[in-house]
Coordinates of C-alpha atoms and ligand atoms in Angstrom, one line a residue:
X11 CA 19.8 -11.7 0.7
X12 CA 21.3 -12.8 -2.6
X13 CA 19.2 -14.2 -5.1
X14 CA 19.8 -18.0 -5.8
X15 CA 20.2 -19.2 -9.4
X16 CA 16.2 -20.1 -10.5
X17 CA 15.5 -22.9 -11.7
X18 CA 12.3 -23.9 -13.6
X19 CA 11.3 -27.2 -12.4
X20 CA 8.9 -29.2 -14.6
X21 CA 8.9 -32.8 -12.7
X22 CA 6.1 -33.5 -10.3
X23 CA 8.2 -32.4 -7.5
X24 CA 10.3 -31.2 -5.9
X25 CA 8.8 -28.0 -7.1
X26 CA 10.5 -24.7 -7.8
X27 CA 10.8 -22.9 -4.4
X28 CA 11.2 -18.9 -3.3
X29 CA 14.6 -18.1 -2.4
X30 CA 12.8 -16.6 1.3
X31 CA 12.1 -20.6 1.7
X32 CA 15.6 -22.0 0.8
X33 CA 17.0 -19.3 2.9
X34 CA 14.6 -20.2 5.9
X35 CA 16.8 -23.2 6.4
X36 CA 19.7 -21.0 7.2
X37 CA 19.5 -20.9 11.0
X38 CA 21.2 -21.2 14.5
X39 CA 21.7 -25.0 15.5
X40 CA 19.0 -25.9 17.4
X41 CA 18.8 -29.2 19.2
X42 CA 15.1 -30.0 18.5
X43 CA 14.0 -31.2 21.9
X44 CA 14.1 -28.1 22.8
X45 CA 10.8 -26.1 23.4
X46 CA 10.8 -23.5 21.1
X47 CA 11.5 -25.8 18.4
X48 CA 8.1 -28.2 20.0
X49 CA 6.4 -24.8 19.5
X50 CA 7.2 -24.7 16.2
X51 CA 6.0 -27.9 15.2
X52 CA 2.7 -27.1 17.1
X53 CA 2.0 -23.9 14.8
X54 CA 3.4 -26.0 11.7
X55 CA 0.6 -29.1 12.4
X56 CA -2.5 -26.8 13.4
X57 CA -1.7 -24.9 10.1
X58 CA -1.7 -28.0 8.0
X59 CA -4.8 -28.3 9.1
X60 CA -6.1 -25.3 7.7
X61 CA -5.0 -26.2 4.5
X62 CA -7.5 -28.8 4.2
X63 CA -10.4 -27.4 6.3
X64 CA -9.9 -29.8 9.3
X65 CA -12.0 -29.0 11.9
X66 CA -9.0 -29.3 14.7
X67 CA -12.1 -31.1 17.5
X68 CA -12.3 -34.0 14.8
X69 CA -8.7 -34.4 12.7
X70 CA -5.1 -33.7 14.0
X71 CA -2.1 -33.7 11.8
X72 CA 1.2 -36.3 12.4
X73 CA 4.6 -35.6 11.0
X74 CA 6.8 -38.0 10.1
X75 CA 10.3 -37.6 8.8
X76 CA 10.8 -39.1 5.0
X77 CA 9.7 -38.4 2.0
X78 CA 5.7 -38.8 0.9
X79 CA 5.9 -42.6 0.2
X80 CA 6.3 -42.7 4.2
X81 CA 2.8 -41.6 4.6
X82 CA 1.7 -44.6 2.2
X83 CA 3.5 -46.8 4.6
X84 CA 2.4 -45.6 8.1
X85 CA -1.6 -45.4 6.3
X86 CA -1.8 -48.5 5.1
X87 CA 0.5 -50.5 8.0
X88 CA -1.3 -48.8 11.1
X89 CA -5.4 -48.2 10.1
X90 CA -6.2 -52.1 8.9
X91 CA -7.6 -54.0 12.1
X92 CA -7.4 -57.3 12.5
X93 CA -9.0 -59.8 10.5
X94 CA -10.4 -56.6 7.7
X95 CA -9.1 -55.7 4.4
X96 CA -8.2 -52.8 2.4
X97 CA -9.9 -51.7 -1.3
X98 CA -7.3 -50.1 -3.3
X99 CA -9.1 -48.3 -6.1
X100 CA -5.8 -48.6 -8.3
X101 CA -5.7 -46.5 -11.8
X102 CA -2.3 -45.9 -11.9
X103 CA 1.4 -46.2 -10.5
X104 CA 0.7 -44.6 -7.2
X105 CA -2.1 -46.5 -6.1
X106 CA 0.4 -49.6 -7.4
X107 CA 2.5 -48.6 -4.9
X108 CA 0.2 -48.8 -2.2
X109 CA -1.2 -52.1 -3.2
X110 CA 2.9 -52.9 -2.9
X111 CA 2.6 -52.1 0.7
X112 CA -0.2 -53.8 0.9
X113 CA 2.2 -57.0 -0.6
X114 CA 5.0 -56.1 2.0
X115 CA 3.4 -56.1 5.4
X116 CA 1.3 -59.2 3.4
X117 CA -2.0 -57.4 4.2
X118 CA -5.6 -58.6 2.9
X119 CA -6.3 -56.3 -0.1
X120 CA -8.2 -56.2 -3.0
X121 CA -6.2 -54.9 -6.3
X122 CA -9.5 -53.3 -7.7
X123 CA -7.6 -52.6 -11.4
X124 CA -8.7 -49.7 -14.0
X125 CA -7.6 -48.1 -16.9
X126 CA -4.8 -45.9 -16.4
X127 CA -6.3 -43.7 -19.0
X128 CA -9.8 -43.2 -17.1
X129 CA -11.3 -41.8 -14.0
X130 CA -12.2 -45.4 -11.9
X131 CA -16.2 -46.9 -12.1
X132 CA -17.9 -46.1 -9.2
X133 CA -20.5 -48.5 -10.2
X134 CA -17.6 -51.3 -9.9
X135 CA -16.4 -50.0 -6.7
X136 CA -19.6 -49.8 -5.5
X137 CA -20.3 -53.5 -6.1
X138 CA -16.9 -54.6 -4.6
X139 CA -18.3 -52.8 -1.5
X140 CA -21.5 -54.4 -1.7
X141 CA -19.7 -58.0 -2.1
X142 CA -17.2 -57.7 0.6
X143 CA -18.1 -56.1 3.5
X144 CA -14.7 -57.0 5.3
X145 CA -13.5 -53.9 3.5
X146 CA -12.5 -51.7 6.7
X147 CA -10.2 -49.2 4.7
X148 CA -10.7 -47.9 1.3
X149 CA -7.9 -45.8 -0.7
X150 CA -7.6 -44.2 -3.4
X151 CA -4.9 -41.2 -4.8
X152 CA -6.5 -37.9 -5.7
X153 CA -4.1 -36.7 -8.5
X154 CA -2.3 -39.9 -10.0
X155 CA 0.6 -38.1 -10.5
X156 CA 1.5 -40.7 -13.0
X157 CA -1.0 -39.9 -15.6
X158 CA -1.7 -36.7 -14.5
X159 CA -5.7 -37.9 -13.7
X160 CA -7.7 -36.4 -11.0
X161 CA -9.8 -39.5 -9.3
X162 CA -13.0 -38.5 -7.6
X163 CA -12.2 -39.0 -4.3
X164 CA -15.7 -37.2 -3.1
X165 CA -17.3 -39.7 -4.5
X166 CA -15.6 -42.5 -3.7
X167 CA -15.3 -41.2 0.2
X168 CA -19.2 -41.0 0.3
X169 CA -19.2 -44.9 -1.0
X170 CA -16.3 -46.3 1.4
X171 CA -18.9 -44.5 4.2
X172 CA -21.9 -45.8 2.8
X173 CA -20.2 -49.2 3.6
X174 CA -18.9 -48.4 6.8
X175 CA -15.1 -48.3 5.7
X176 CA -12.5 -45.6 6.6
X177 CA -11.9 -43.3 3.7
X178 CA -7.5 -42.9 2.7
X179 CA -6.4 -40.8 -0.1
X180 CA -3.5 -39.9 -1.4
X181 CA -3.2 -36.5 -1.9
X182 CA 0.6 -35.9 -2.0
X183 CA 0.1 -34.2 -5.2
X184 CA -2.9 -32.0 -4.9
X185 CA -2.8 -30.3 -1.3
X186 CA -2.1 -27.2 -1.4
X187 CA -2.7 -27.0 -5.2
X188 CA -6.0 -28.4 -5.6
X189 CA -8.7 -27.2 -3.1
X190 CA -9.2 -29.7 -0.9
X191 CA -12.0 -29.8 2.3
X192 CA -11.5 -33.2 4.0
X193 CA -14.9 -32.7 5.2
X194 CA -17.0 -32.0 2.2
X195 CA -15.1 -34.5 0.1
X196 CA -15.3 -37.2 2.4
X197 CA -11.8 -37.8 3.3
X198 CA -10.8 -39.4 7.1
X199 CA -7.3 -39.7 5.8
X200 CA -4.6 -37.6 3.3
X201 CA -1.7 -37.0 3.3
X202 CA 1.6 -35.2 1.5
X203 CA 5.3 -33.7 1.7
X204 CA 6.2 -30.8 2.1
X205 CA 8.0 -30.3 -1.0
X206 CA 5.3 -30.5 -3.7
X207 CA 2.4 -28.2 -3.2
X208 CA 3.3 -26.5 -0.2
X209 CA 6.6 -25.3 -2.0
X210 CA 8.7 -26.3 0.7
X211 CA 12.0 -28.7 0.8
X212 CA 12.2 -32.4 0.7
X213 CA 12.5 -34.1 3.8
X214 CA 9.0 -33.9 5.8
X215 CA 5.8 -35.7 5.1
X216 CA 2.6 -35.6 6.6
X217 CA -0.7 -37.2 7.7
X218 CA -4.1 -35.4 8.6
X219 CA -6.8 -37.7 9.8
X220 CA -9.5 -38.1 12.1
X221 CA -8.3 -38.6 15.9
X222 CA -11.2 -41.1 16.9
X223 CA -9.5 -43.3 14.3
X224 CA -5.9 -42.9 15.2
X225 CA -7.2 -43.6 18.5
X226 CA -8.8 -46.9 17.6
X227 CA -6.2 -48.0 15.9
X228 CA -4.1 -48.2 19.2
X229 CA -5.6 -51.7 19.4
X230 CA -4.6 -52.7 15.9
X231 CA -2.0 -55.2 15.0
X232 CA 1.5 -53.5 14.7
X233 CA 3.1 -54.1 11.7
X234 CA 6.3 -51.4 11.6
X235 CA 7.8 -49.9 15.0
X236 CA 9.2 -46.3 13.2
X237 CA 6.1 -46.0 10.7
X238 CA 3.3 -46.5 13.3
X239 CA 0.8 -44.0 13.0
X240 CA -0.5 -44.2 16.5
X241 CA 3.0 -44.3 18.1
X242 CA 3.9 -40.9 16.4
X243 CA 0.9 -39.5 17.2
X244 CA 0.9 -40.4 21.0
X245 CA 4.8 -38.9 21.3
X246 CA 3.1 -35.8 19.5
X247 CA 0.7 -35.3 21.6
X248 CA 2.7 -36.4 25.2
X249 CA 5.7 -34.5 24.2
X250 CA 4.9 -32.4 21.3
X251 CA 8.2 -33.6 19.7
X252 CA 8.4 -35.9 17.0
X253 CA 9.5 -39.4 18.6
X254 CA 12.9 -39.6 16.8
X255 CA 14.8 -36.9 15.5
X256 CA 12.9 -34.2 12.9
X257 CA 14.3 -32.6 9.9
X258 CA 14.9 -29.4 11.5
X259 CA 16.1 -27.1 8.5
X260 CA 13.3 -28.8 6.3
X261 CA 10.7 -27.8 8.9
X262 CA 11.7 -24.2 9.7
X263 CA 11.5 -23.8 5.8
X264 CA 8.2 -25.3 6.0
X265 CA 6.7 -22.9 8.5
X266 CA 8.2 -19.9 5.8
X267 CA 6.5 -21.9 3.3
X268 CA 3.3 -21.9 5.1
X269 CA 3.3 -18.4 5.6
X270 CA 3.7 -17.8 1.9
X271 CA 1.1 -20.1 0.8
X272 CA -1.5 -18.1 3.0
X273 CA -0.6 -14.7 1.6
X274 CA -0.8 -16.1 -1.7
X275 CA -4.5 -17.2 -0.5
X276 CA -5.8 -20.6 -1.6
X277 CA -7.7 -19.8 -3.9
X278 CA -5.4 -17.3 -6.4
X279 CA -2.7 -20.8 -6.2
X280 CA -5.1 -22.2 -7.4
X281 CA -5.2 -19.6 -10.3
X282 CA -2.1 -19.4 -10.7
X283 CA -1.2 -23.2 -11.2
X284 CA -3.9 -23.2 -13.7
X285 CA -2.4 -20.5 -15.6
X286 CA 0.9 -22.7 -16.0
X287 CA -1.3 -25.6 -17.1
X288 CA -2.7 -23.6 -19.7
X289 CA 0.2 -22.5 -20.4
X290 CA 1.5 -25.7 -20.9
X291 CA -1.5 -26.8 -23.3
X292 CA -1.0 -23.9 -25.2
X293 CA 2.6 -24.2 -25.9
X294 CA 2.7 -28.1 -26.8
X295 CA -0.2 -27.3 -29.2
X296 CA 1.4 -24.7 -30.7
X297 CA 4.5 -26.9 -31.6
X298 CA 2.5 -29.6 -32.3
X299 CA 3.0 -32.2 -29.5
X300 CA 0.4 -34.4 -28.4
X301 CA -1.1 -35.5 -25.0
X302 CA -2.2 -38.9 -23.7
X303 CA -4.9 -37.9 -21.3
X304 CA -8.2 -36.5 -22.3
X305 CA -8.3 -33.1 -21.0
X306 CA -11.3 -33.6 -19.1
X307 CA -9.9 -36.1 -16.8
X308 CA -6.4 -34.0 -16.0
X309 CA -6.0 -32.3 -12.8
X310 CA -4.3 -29.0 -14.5
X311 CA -1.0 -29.9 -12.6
X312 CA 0.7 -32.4 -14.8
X313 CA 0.5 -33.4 -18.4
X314 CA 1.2 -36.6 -20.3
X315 CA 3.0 -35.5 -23.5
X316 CA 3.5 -38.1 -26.0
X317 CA 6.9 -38.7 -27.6
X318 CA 6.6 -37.2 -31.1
X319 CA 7.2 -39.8 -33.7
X320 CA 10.2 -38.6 -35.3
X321 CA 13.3 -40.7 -35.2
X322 CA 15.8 -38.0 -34.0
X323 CA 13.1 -37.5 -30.7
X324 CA 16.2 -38.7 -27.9
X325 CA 14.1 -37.6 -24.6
X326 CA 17.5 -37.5 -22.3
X327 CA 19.3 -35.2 -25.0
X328 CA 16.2 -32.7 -24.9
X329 CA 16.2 -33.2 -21.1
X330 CA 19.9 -31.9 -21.3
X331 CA 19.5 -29.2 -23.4
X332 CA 16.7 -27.9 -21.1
X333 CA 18.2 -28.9 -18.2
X334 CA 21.6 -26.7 -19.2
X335 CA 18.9 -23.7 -19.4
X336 CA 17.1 -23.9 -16.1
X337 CA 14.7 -26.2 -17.5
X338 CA 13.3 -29.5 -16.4
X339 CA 11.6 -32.0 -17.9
X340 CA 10.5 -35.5 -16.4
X341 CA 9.9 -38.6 -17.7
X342 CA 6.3 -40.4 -18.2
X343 CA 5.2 -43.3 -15.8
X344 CA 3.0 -44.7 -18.2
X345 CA 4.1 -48.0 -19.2
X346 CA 2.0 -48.5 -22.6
X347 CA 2.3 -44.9 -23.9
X348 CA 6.1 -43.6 -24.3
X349 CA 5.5 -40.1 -22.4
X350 CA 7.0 -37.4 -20.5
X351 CA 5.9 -34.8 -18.3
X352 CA 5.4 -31.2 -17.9
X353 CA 3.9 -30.2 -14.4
X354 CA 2.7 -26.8 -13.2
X355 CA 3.6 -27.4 -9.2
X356 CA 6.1 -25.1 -7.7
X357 CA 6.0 -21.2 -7.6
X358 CA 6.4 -20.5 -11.5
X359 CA 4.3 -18.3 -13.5
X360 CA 3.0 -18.8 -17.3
X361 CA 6.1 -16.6 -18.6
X362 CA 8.5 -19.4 -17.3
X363 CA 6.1 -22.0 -19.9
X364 CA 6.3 -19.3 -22.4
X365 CA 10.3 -19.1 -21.8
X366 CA 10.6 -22.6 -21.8
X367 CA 8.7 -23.8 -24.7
X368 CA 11.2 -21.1 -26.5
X369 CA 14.0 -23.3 -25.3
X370 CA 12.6 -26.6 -26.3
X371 CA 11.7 -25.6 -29.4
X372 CA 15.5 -24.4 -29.8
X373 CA 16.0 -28.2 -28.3
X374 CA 13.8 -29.9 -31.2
X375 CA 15.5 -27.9 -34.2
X376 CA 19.4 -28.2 -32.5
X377 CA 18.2 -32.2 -32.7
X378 CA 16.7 -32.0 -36.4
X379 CA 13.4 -33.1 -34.9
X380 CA 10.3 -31.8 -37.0
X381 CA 8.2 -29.0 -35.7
X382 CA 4.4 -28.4 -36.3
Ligands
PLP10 C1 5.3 -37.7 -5.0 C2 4.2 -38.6 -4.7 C3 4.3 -39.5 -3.6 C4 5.6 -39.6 -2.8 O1 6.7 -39.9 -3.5 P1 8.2 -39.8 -2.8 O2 9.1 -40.1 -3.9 O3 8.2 -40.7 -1.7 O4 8.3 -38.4 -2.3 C5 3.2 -40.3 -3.3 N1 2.1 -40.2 -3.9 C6 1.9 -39.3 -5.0 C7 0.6 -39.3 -5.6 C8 3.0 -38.5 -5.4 O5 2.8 -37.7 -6.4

């Protein structure tokens, strides 16, 4: 197998992959109604399951082909019954985009707004609860990618089923990074792709939730024909194929990825992702860089750095010069704060921070900009 150039990427994914994934893709053609590719995706879903700690009698897992904004659609378009309407717990851009779904399929919602610097009041959602209980499906994202913020979902799951609401959460940028237990923290719904935490390629998203629900929601209004939850789930479960065609190289490299992720073990990714984040910390302090988000908020996968105030700062030429070395960088999604964003997803180690913050650093002297 010959080694594929490596590159070190810094965005909030796609994440840096192992060249045993990429070359999983390489395979015979396969027409994917065939069986042994329907036994493939029946390993793949009852091993995303074990990712979260899904008991398989109570949650079932639904592939759809896309990338993770899919799973936002199918969510929030197929669990809302009639007449009910959806909290969006909304500190930052990706529960923005939700509430945009919400604006498309014109939905009932309630925009419930925070700062994008701070965790969300429970005591405010807890009074929204209280004051509307046509509420039937709360959401909120785990890791707002956008900030870099971990939201506590636990908390807020136990509050949506206080009120008798179905609990949704985006976690397209925590599973597989972040411990997750669906049952401990409360969550009937979450969902990612497989190219961020599980390390695989872009292309193939997916939704683990409780099958009572998905089964309820049969009798729903329908509001998409391709991005119906139930629908997908029904042709899953009939034919064990997805309904319309999958994204056959991007699963088979998915079931490679999934193999790797268990060998690694939870919890020493975990570790490991720390590591980078501290790495990361470590680094921008060292040359002087600051952060946006207090510390204790941050999920330890990505990091709001603020633009240093230094008229020769030019974020696309640094991007270039980093990018030229293997490096890159990713711009902010914070629209008060002029940021951008270093993110520990992906299979990198703290050496690659430590060989990266040499090249920026030979970025910000090749530009004149001033170093701590
Ligand atoms: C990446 C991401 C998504 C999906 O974005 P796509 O561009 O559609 O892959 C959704 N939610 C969160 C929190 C994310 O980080």
């Amino acid at each position: 197998m010959e080694s594929i150039k490596r590159n070190v990427l810094l965005n909030p994914g796609p994440a840096t992959t192992t060249d045993t994934v990429k070359y999983a893709q390489v395979v015979p053609d396969i027409c994917p109604r065939e069986k042994e590719f329907a036994g493939l995706m029946k390993g793949l879903r009852a091993d995303l399951l074990k990712i979260v700690h899904a008991p398989a009698d109570l949650y079932t897992s639904v592939l759809f082909c896309g990338s993770g904004t899919i799973n936002i659609d199918v969510c929030i378009n197929s669990l809302l019954p009639e007449g009910k309407r959806i909290l969006i717990v909304n500190n930052g851009a990706y529960n923005a985009r939700a509430v945009e779904v919400c604006q498309m399929y014109h939905l009932p919602h309630i925009d419930l707004r925070f700062d994008v610097f701070k965790q969300p009041d429970l005591g405010i959602v807890e009074q929204t609860l209280r004051e509307n209980p046509d509420v039937a499906v709360v959401y909120c994202c785990h890791h707002e990618t956008g900030t870099g913020i971990l939201n506590p979902i636990r908390e807020i799951g136990a509050l949506a089923h206080q009120y008798g609401a179905v609990f949704v959460s985006d976690t397209t940028s925590s599973l597989g990074m972040i411990p997750l237990d669906v049952v401990k923290d409360n969550v009937d719904f979450c969902m990612a792709s497989a190219q961020k935490g599980l390390m695989a390629m872009s292309g193939l998203s997916f939704i683990i939730g409780k099958t009572n629900i998905i089964k309820a929601s049969k009798n729903y209004p329908t509001r998409s024909y391709y991005c119906n939850l139930f629908m997908q789930y029904d042709y899953f479960e009939k034919t064990g194929e997805m309904h319309f065609t999958p994204p056959v190289q991007t699963i088979y490299a998915t079931v490679q990825a999934l193999k790797e992720y268990f060998e690694e073990g939870e919890q020493a990714k975990f570790a490991r992702h720390r590591a980078v984040y501290e790495a990361i910390h470590e680094g921008l302090e060292k040359i002087g860089l600051e952060t946006a988000v207090d510390r204790k908020m941050e999920s330890g996968l990505v990091v709001s750095v603020k633009y240093p105030d230094d008229p020769n700062w030019d974020f696309k030429k640094v991007h270039d010069y980093c990018y030229e070395r293997g490096f890159t960088i990713y711009p902010g999604k914070i629209s008060t704060t002029d940021t951008f964003r270093l993110c520990a997803l992906g299979k990198i180690y703290p050496q690659d921070i430590e060989d990266f913050f040499v090249v920026l650093k030979e970025a910000m002297s090749h530009y004149g900009i001033k170093l701590k």
